[in-house]
Amino acid sequence: MSVAEEIIAKVKEKDAHEAEFIQAVSEVMESISVTVSRHPEFVKDGVFERIVEPNRVIMFKVPWIDDNGTVHVNRGFRVQFNNAIGPYKGGLRFHPSVNLGIIKFLGFEQIFKNALTTLPLGGGKGGSDFDPKGKSDREVMRFCQSFMMELYRHIGADIDVPAGDIGVGSREIGYLYGAYKKLKNEHTGVLTGKDLEYGGSLIRPQATGFGSVYFAAEMLATRGESFDGKTAVVSGSGNVAQFTIQKLLQLGVRVISVSDSNGTVIDEKGFDKDKLDLLMDIKNNKRGRVKDYAAALNLPYFDGKGIWDVIREQGVKCDAAFPSATQNELDGENAQALVKNGCYCISEGANMPSTPEAVAVFHENNVLYAPGKASNAGGVATSGLEMSQNSLRMSWDSEEVDRRLHNIMRSIHKNCLSAAEAYGKAGNYVDGANIAGFLKVAKAMVSYGVI
Ligand code: NDP
């Protein structure tokens, strides 16, 4: 058995019920096993075994009271996975599907993603099975306060710096930060994704979506192409999807879809600025659904249908796809249909949105395929820039932050390609991202000794 096979087998045995974590570990191990022959010290020092075990897992009770006075109890998590190259960093997800396996998969991916950003950031992730949808602002506030009443003792500007993710946006970060400030009596950069008035960074809300498009533009450039005049599909309608659409519109792309967990809109005419403003108002201010957006513009809406099924069933054609909702949203069958209908560039805004079968389809068909840990790293990178600005007690203008973000995405792209090439996997962004991220973390782990 190879080292990678041994590690995968152990994880399958120990964490048998954590399907997403096993999936993430398997993919990374399959990529990084090629480093063994050049780095025997990784095996000697047990780096492969140590990297799949979180440094610390914190699981806690989050009791809160709804507007009717009823008590509810949710479960809170923070997985501090690896801090070899910097403080733990990674978002908080509030969604009913959240469990330990999902937070571990996200925290594990975050190690390599954060290493790729070129910034000194370790990997972590957290969240809760609380669902903010349908709750009043006051209920969300009480939940966030209760969540932070436990989390505050485990985090800190140089220890662990959480941010947003699914279900955690500007409103939730405000309540979480307010509670932290009150409990600790200090004003530090302990959370990122803050509003501008109290230490946030310009371009942070846009960063993941913009970064995903910048990465895709770099991939297209390797074939001498640009985005101008292309057609794209985007899944989801949250933070990442909205700013992916915004950047694509700026680059002259026709964006023809949007979705949420209840349904899908296909708009062959494509988004324009007014339509995107309306979508953002419905989603962010009115906390509505894409169904409301479709109704307001009389657009075709597929109720109860996942976007990739709709694209397959309707034979929707596109050049590029940006899966930006959630893990494993795009399976092998739908990947086949996408490719058959002309799609040849995939940039993941979400974390692990393509199943292993879908990824295999992309590779078999020579598709330009960027895994989330590379293409969506612009979000955490800009969180890193927010931390720098907080430490410096200053703020950069949006051009400065966007310029840095763009440069970081170019570097990530370049590093993925060089690492892949160096290990005989030319053009494979999955292997390139895993190898480049891993080498940085593994070398630091060896320097520290076995600890
Ligand atoms: P939001 O909560 O803003 O939006 C999430 C979107 O995805 C919503 O449209 C939501 O629909 C949809 N969605 C969530 N779960 C499901 C599901 N099970 N099935 C179908 N649709 C679903 O989150 P973000 O935009 O911030 O995050 C989207 C993805 O991007 C996640 O994978 C996240 O981990 C990743 N990501 C986010 C970063 C960031 O900076 N925000 C950084 C890097 C990665 P509905 O409203 O119906 O739930």
Coordinates of C-alpha atoms and ligand atoms in Angstrom, one line a residue:
M1 CA 0.0 0.0 0.0
S2 CA 1.3 3.5 -0.8
V3 CA 1.5 6.1 1.9
A4 CA -1.5 7.9 0.4
E5 CA -3.6 4.7 0.3
E6 CA -2.7 4.0 3.9
I7 CA -3.8 7.4 5.1
I8 CA -7.0 7.2 3.1
A9 CA -7.8 3.8 4.5
K10 CA -7.1 5.0 8.1
V11 CA -9.4 8.1 7.6
K12 CA -12.1 5.9 6.2
E13 CA -11.9 3.7 9.2
K14 CA -11.6 6.4 11.9
D15 CA -14.1 8.9 10.4
A16 CA -16.3 6.5 8.5
H17 CA -19.4 8.7 8.8
E18 CA -17.7 11.9 7.5
A19 CA -18.3 11.4 3.8
E20 CA -17.2 14.9 2.7
F21 CA -14.1 14.8 4.8
I22 CA -13.1 11.4 3.3
Q23 CA -13.8 12.8 -0.2
A24 CA -11.5 15.8 0.4
V25 CA -8.7 13.8 2.0
S26 CA -8.8 11.2 -0.8
E27 CA -8.5 13.9 -3.5
V28 CA -5.6 15.7 -1.8
M29 CA -3.7 12.5 -0.9
E30 CA -4.0 11.2 -4.5
S31 CA -2.4 14.5 -5.7
I32 CA 0.4 14.8 -3.1
S33 CA 1.6 11.3 -3.0
V34 CA 4.0 12.2 -5.8
T35 CA 6.0 14.4 -3.4
V36 CA 7.1 11.3 -1.4
S37 CA 10.1 10.3 -3.5
R38 CA 11.6 13.8 -3.4
H39 CA 10.8 14.4 0.2
P40 CA 11.4 11.3 2.3
E41 CA 11.4 13.6 5.4
F42 CA 7.7 14.0 5.0
V43 CA 7.2 10.3 5.6
K44 CA 9.8 10.1 8.3
D45 CA 8.2 12.9 10.2
G46 CA 4.7 11.6 9.7
V47 CA 3.5 14.7 7.9
F48 CA 0.8 12.8 5.9
E49 CA -0.6 11.3 9.0
R50 CA -0.5 14.5 11.0
I51 CA -2.0 16.8 8.3
V52 CA -5.3 14.9 8.2
E53 CA -5.8 15.2 12.0
P54 CA -7.1 18.6 13.2
N55 CA -5.0 20.3 15.8
R56 CA -8.2 20.9 17.8
V57 CA -11.9 20.4 17.4
I58 CA -14.3 22.5 19.5
M59 CA -17.9 21.5 19.6
F60 CA -20.4 23.4 21.8
K61 CA -24.0 24.0 22.7
V62 CA -25.7 27.2 21.4
P63 CA -28.9 27.8 23.3
W64 CA -31.0 30.8 22.2
I65 CA -34.6 32.1 22.6
D66 CA -36.9 32.9 19.6
D67 CA -39.3 35.8 19.4
N68 CA -42.1 33.8 21.1
G69 CA -39.9 32.9 24.1
T70 CA -39.3 29.3 23.0
V71 CA -35.8 27.9 23.8
H72 CA -33.8 26.3 21.0
V73 CA -30.5 24.5 21.1
N74 CA -28.1 24.3 18.2
R75 CA -24.7 22.8 17.8
G76 CA -21.6 25.0 17.3
F77 CA -18.3 24.0 15.8
R78 CA -14.8 25.4 15.3
V79 CA -12.2 23.1 13.8
Q80 CA -8.7 24.5 14.2
F81 CA -7.0 22.3 11.6
N82 CA -3.5 23.4 11.0
N83 CA -1.5 26.6 12.0
A84 CA 1.9 25.7 10.6
I85 CA 2.2 28.8 8.5
G86 CA -0.1 31.3 10.4
P87 CA -3.1 31.8 12.6
Y88 CA -6.1 29.5 11.9
K89 CA -8.3 31.2 9.3
G90 CA -11.6 30.2 7.7
G91 CA -15.2 31.0 7.6
L92 CA -18.3 30.2 9.7
R93 CA -21.2 28.4 8.0
F94 CA -24.7 28.6 9.4
H95 CA -26.8 26.0 7.5
P96 CA -29.0 23.2 8.7
S97 CA -26.8 20.7 6.9
V98 CA -23.8 21.5 9.0
N99 CA -22.1 18.7 10.9
L100 CA -18.6 17.8 12.1
G101 CA -17.7 16.1 8.8
I102 CA -18.6 19.1 6.7
I103 CA -16.7 21.5 8.9
K104 CA -13.7 19.1 8.9
F105 CA -13.7 18.9 5.1
L106 CA -13.9 22.7 4.8
G107 CA -11.2 23.2 7.4
F108 CA -8.9 20.6 5.6
E109 CA -9.4 22.3 2.2
Q110 CA -8.7 25.7 3.9
I111 CA -5.1 24.6 4.8
F112 CA -4.1 24.2 1.2
K113 CA -6.1 27.2 -0.1
N114 CA -4.7 29.5 2.5
A115 CA -1.1 28.3 1.7
L116 CA -1.8 29.1 -1.9
T117 CA -2.7 32.7 -1.2
T118 CA 0.9 33.4 -0.5
L119 CA -0.2 34.9 2.9
P120 CA 0.7 33.6 6.3
L121 CA -2.6 31.9 7.1
G122 CA -3.4 28.5 8.7
G123 CA -6.5 26.5 8.1
G124 CA -9.7 26.4 10.1
K125 CA -13.5 26.4 9.7
G126 CA -16.5 26.6 11.9
G127 CA -20.3 27.0 12.0
S128 CA -23.6 25.7 13.2
D129 CA -26.6 23.8 12.1
F130 CA -28.6 27.0 12.8
D131 CA -30.7 28.2 9.8
P132 CA -30.8 32.0 9.5
K133 CA -33.5 31.7 6.8
G134 CA -36.9 32.7 8.0
K135 CA -35.6 34.1 11.4
S136 CA -36.0 37.7 12.5
D137 CA -33.0 40.0 12.9
R138 CA -33.5 39.8 16.6
E139 CA -33.4 36.0 16.6
V140 CA -30.3 35.9 14.5
M141 CA -28.7 38.5 16.9
R142 CA -29.5 36.3 19.9
F143 CA -28.2 33.2 18.2
C144 CA -24.9 35.0 17.2
Q145 CA -24.5 36.3 20.8
S146 CA -24.9 32.9 22.3
F147 CA -22.5 31.4 19.7
M148 CA -19.9 33.9 20.5
M149 CA -20.3 33.5 24.2
E150 CA -18.4 30.2 23.8
L151 CA -16.3 30.9 20.7
Y152 CA -14.6 34.0 22.0
R153 CA -12.3 32.1 24.3
H154 CA -10.9 30.1 21.4
I155 CA -10.1 32.8 18.9
G156 CA -8.0 35.9 18.6
A157 CA -6.3 38.2 16.0
D158 CA -3.1 36.1 16.2
I159 CA -4.8 32.8 17.1
D160 CA -7.8 32.1 14.9
V161 CA -9.7 34.6 12.7
P162 CA -13.1 33.4 11.5
A163 CA -15.1 35.0 8.6
G164 CA -18.3 34.5 6.8
D165 CA -19.5 31.6 4.6
I166 CA -22.9 30.2 3.7
G167 CA -25.5 31.9 5.9
V168 CA -23.0 34.2 7.5
G169 CA -22.9 37.7 5.8
S170 CA -22.5 41.2 7.0
R171 CA -25.4 41.1 9.4
E172 CA -24.1 38.0 11.2
I173 CA -20.5 39.2 11.3
G174 CA -21.8 42.5 12.9
Y175 CA -23.6 40.6 15.7
L176 CA -20.7 38.2 16.2
Y177 CA -18.2 41.0 16.4
G178 CA -20.3 43.1 18.7
A179 CA -20.6 40.2 21.1
Y180 CA -16.8 39.5 20.9
K181 CA -16.0 43.1 21.6
K182 CA -18.2 43.2 24.6
L183 CA -16.9 39.9 26.1
K184 CA -13.2 40.7 25.5
N185 CA -13.2 44.5 26.0
E186 CA -11.0 44.9 22.9
H187 CA -11.3 46.1 19.3
T188 CA -9.1 43.8 17.2
G189 CA -9.2 42.2 13.8
V190 CA -10.6 38.9 15.2
L191 CA -13.2 38.5 12.4
T192 CA -13.0 39.4 8.8
G193 CA -15.8 40.4 6.5
K194 CA -16.6 43.3 8.8
D195 CA -18.5 46.4 7.6
L196 CA -16.3 49.3 6.6
E197 CA -17.4 51.4 9.6
Y198 CA -15.7 49.1 12.1
G199 CA -12.6 47.8 10.4
G200 CA -13.8 46.0 7.2
S201 CA -11.9 46.1 3.9
L202 CA -13.1 47.5 0.6
I203 CA -13.5 44.7 -2.0
R204 CA -13.9 41.9 0.7
P205 CA -17.5 41.3 -0.2
Q206 CA -16.6 41.2 -3.9
A207 CA -13.4 39.2 -3.5
T208 CA -14.4 35.6 -3.9
G209 CA -16.5 36.2 -6.9
F210 CA -14.1 38.6 -8.6
G211 CA -11.2 36.2 -7.8
S212 CA -13.0 33.3 -9.3
V213 CA -13.4 35.3 -12.6
Y214 CA -9.8 36.5 -12.5
F215 CA -8.6 32.9 -12.2
A216 CA -10.8 31.8 -15.1
A217 CA -9.4 34.7 -17.2
E218 CA -5.9 33.4 -16.5
M219 CA -6.9 29.9 -17.6
L220 CA -8.5 31.2 -20.8
A221 CA -5.3 33.2 -21.5
T222 CA -3.3 29.9 -21.5
R223 CA -5.3 29.2 -24.7
G224 CA -4.9 32.7 -26.1
E225 CA -8.6 33.5 -25.3
S226 CA -10.4 36.2 -23.3
F227 CA -13.9 36.4 -21.9
D228 CA -15.3 39.0 -24.3
G229 CA -18.4 37.7 -26.0
K230 CA -18.6 34.4 -24.1
T231 CA -21.6 32.9 -22.4
A232 CA -21.5 31.7 -18.7
V233 CA -23.7 29.9 -16.2
V234 CA -23.5 30.7 -12.5
S235 CA -25.1 28.6 -9.7
G236 CA -26.2 30.0 -6.4
S237 CA -27.4 33.6 -5.8
G238 CA -25.5 34.5 -2.6
N239 CA -22.4 36.5 -2.0
V240 CA -20.1 34.5 -4.3
A241 CA -22.6 34.2 -7.2
Q242 CA -23.6 37.9 -7.1
F243 CA -20.1 39.2 -7.5
T244 CA -19.1 36.5 -10.0
I245 CA -21.9 37.8 -12.1
Q246 CA -20.9 41.4 -11.6
K247 CA -17.3 40.8 -12.7
L248 CA -18.4 38.7 -15.7
L249 CA -20.7 41.5 -16.8
Q250 CA -17.8 44.0 -16.6
L251 CA -15.8 41.7 -18.9
G252 CA -18.6 41.5 -21.5
V253 CA -19.9 38.0 -20.7
R254 CA -23.5 37.0 -21.2
V255 CA -24.6 35.4 -17.8
I256 CA -27.7 33.3 -18.2
S257 CA -28.5 31.6 -14.9
V258 CA -28.9 32.0 -11.2
S259 CA -30.3 29.6 -8.6
D260 CA -31.0 28.8 -4.9
S261 CA -31.9 25.7 -3.0
N262 CA -35.6 26.1 -4.2
G263 CA -35.1 26.5 -7.9
T264 CA -33.4 27.8 -11.0
V265 CA -33.8 30.8 -13.4
I266 CA -32.6 30.6 -17.0
D267 CA -32.4 33.9 -18.8
E268 CA -31.1 33.5 -22.3
K269 CA -31.0 37.3 -22.8
G270 CA -28.6 37.5 -20.0
F271 CA -28.1 39.7 -16.9
D272 CA -27.5 43.4 -17.2
K273 CA -26.6 45.8 -14.4
D274 CA -30.3 46.6 -13.6
K275 CA -31.2 43.0 -13.3
L276 CA -28.2 42.3 -11.0
D277 CA -29.2 45.3 -8.8
L278 CA -32.7 43.8 -8.6
L279 CA -31.4 40.4 -7.7
M280 CA -29.1 41.9 -5.0
D281 CA -32.0 43.9 -3.5
I282 CA -34.3 40.9 -3.4
K283 CA -31.6 38.6 -1.9
N284 CA -29.7 41.0 0.4
N285 CA -32.2 43.5 1.6
K286 CA -35.6 41.8 1.3
R287 CA -34.1 38.4 2.1
G288 CA -36.2 36.9 -0.8
R289 CA -35.7 34.0 -3.2
V290 CA -34.7 33.7 -6.8
K291 CA -38.4 32.8 -7.4
D292 CA -39.3 36.4 -6.5
Y293 CA -36.6 37.6 -8.9
A294 CA -38.0 35.5 -11.7
A295 CA -41.5 36.6 -11.0
A296 CA -40.5 40.3 -11.0
L297 CA -39.0 40.0 -14.5
N298 CA -41.2 37.3 -15.9
L299 CA -38.2 35.0 -16.5
P300 CA -38.4 31.2 -16.9
Y301 CA -38.2 29.6 -13.4
F302 CA -37.8 25.9 -12.7
D303 CA -39.3 25.3 -9.3
G304 CA -37.7 22.7 -7.1
K305 CA -35.1 22.0 -9.7
G306 CA -31.3 22.0 -9.2
I307 CA -29.5 24.2 -11.7
W308 CA -27.2 21.5 -13.3
D309 CA -30.2 19.2 -13.9
V310 CA -32.0 22.1 -15.6
I311 CA -29.0 22.9 -17.8
R312 CA -28.8 19.2 -18.8
E313 CA -32.5 18.7 -19.4
Q314 CA -32.9 22.0 -21.3
G315 CA -29.7 21.5 -23.3
V316 CA -28.4 25.0 -22.2
K317 CA -25.3 26.0 -24.0
C318 CA -22.4 27.9 -22.5
D319 CA -18.6 28.4 -22.7
A320 CA -17.9 28.7 -19.0
A321 CA -19.5 27.6 -15.7
F322 CA -19.1 29.0 -12.2
P323 CA -20.5 26.6 -9.6
S324 CA -21.0 28.9 -6.6
A325 CA -23.5 27.4 -4.3
T326 CA -22.4 24.3 -2.3
Q327 CA -20.4 21.1 -2.1
N328 CA -21.2 18.2 -4.6
E329 CA -23.8 20.2 -6.4
L330 CA -22.5 19.1 -9.9
D331 CA -22.3 15.4 -10.6
G332 CA -20.8 13.3 -13.4
E333 CA -23.9 13.1 -15.5
N334 CA -24.5 16.8 -15.4
A335 CA -20.8 17.4 -16.1
Q336 CA -21.1 15.3 -19.2
A337 CA -24.0 17.3 -20.4
L338 CA -22.2 20.6 -19.7
V339 CA -19.2 19.5 -21.8
K340 CA -21.3 18.1 -24.6
N341 CA -23.0 21.5 -24.8
G342 CA -19.8 23.3 -25.3
C343 CA -18.6 24.3 -21.8
Y344 CA -14.8 24.2 -21.6
C345 CA -13.9 26.4 -18.7
I346 CA -15.0 25.7 -15.1
S347 CA -14.0 27.9 -12.2
E348 CA -15.4 26.8 -8.8
G349 CA -16.6 29.6 -6.5
A350 CA -18.0 27.1 -4.0
N351 CA -15.9 24.6 -2.0
M352 CA -15.8 21.2 -3.7
P353 CA -19.0 21.7 -5.8
S354 CA -18.0 19.1 -8.3
T355 CA -18.1 15.4 -7.4
P356 CA -15.1 13.2 -8.1
E357 CA -17.0 11.8 -11.2
A358 CA -17.6 15.3 -12.5
V359 CA -13.9 16.2 -12.0
A360 CA -12.9 13.1 -14.0
V361 CA -15.2 14.2 -16.8
F362 CA -13.6 17.6 -17.0
H363 CA -10.1 16.1 -17.0
E364 CA -11.0 13.5 -19.7
N365 CA -12.3 16.2 -21.9
N366 CA -9.4 18.7 -21.6
V367 CA -11.6 21.3 -19.9
L368 CA -9.9 24.2 -18.1
Y369 CA -11.0 23.2 -14.6
A370 CA -10.1 25.1 -11.5
P371 CA -10.8 23.5 -8.1
G372 CA -12.3 25.8 -5.5
K373 CA -9.3 25.8 -3.3
A374 CA -7.4 27.7 -6.1
S375 CA -10.2 29.7 -7.8
N376 CA -12.2 30.8 -4.7
A377 CA -9.1 31.7 -2.7
G378 CA -9.6 35.4 -3.4
G379 CA -12.0 35.6 -0.5
V380 CA -9.6 34.4 2.2
A381 CA -6.8 36.3 0.5
T382 CA -8.7 39.6 0.9
S383 CA -9.6 38.6 4.4
G384 CA -5.8 38.4 4.9
L385 CA -5.5 41.9 3.5
E386 CA -8.2 43.0 5.9
M387 CA -6.1 41.6 8.8
S388 CA -3.1 43.5 7.5
Q389 CA -5.1 46.7 7.4
N390 CA -6.4 46.1 10.9
S391 CA -2.9 45.5 12.2
L392 CA -1.6 48.7 10.5
R393 CA -4.6 50.7 11.7
M394 CA -5.3 51.9 8.2
S395 CA -7.4 51.2 5.2
W396 CA -6.4 50.9 1.5
D397 CA -8.7 52.2 -1.3
S398 CA -10.6 49.8 -3.4
E399 CA -8.2 50.1 -6.4
E400 CA -5.3 49.1 -4.1
V401 CA -7.2 46.1 -2.6
D402 CA -8.5 45.0 -6.0
R403 CA -4.9 45.3 -7.5
R404 CA -3.5 43.1 -4.7
L405 CA -6.4 40.6 -5.1
H406 CA -5.8 40.4 -8.9
N407 CA -2.0 39.9 -8.3
I408 CA -2.7 37.1 -5.8
M409 CA -5.0 35.3 -8.2
R410 CA -2.4 35.5 -10.9
S411 CA 0.2 34.1 -8.5
I412 CA -2.0 31.3 -7.4
H413 CA -2.7 30.4 -11.1
K414 CA 1.0 30.5 -11.9
N415 CA 2.0 28.5 -8.8
C416 CA -0.6 25.8 -9.6
L417 CA 0.7 25.4 -13.1
S418 CA 4.4 25.3 -12.0
A419 CA 3.8 22.8 -9.2
A420 CA 1.8 20.6 -11.6
E421 CA 4.5 20.8 -14.3
A422 CA 7.3 20.1 -11.8
Y423 CA 5.6 16.8 -10.8
G424 CA 4.7 15.7 -14.3
K425 CA 1.1 16.7 -14.1
A426 CA 1.2 19.6 -16.6
G427 CA -2.1 21.6 -16.9
N428 CA -3.8 19.8 -14.0
Y429 CA -4.9 22.5 -11.7
V430 CA -6.2 20.0 -9.1
D431 CA -2.8 18.4 -8.6
G432 CA -1.0 21.7 -9.0
A433 CA -3.1 23.4 -6.2
N434 CA -2.8 20.4 -3.8
I435 CA 0.9 20.0 -4.4
A436 CA 1.8 23.8 -4.1
G437 CA -0.3 24.3 -1.0
F438 CA 0.9 21.1 0.6
L439 CA 4.6 21.7 0.0
K440 CA 4.5 25.0 1.9
V441 CA 2.7 23.6 4.9
A442 CA 4.6 20.3 5.0
K443 CA 8.0 22.1 5.0
A444 CA 7.0 24.3 7.9
M445 CA 5.7 21.2 9.8
V446 CA 9.1 19.5 9.3
S447 CA 10.9 22.6 10.6
Y448 CA 9.0 22.5 13.8
G449 CA 9.8 18.8 14.5
V450 CA 7.1 16.3 15.5
I451 CA 4.9 18.3 17.8
Ligands
NDP1 P1 -24.4 32.5 0.7 O1 -25.0 32.1 1.9 O2 -24.2 34.0 0.4 O3 -25.1 31.9 -0.6 C1 -25.2 30.5 -0.8 C2 -25.9 30.2 -2.0 O4 -25.9 28.8 -2.3 C3 -27.4 30.6 -1.9 O5 -27.9 30.9 -3.2 C4 -28.0 29.2 -1.4 O6 -29.3 29.1 -1.7 C5 -27.2 28.3 -2.2 N1 -27.1 27.0 -1.5 C6 -26.6 26.8 -0.3 N2 -26.8 25.5 0.1 C7 -27.4 24.9 -1.0 C8 -27.8 23.6 -1.2 N3 -27.6 22.6 -0.3 N4 -28.4 23.3 -2.4 C9 -28.6 24.3 -3.3 N5 -28.2 25.6 -3.2 C10 -27.6 25.9 -2.0 O7 -22.9 31.8 0.7 P2 -21.7 32.2 -0.2 O8 -22.0 32.8 -1.5 O9 -20.7 33.0 0.7 O10 -21.0 30.8 -0.3 C11 -21.2 29.9 -1.5 C12 -20.1 28.9 -1.6 O11 -18.9 29.6 -1.8 C13 -19.9 28.0 -0.4 O12 -19.5 26.7 -0.9 C14 -18.8 28.6 0.4 O13 -18.1 27.7 1.2 C15 -17.9 29.1 -0.8 N6 -17.0 30.2 -0.5 C16 -17.4 31.4 0.0 C17 -16.5 32.4 0.3 C18 -17.0 33.7 0.7 O14 -16.1 34.7 0.8 N7 -18.2 34.0 1.0 C19 -15.1 32.2 0.2 C20 -14.7 30.9 -0.4 C21 -15.7 29.9 -0.7 P3 -30.4 29.2 -0.5 O15 -30.5 30.7 -0.3 O16 -31.6 28.6 -1.0 O17 -29.8 28.5 0.7

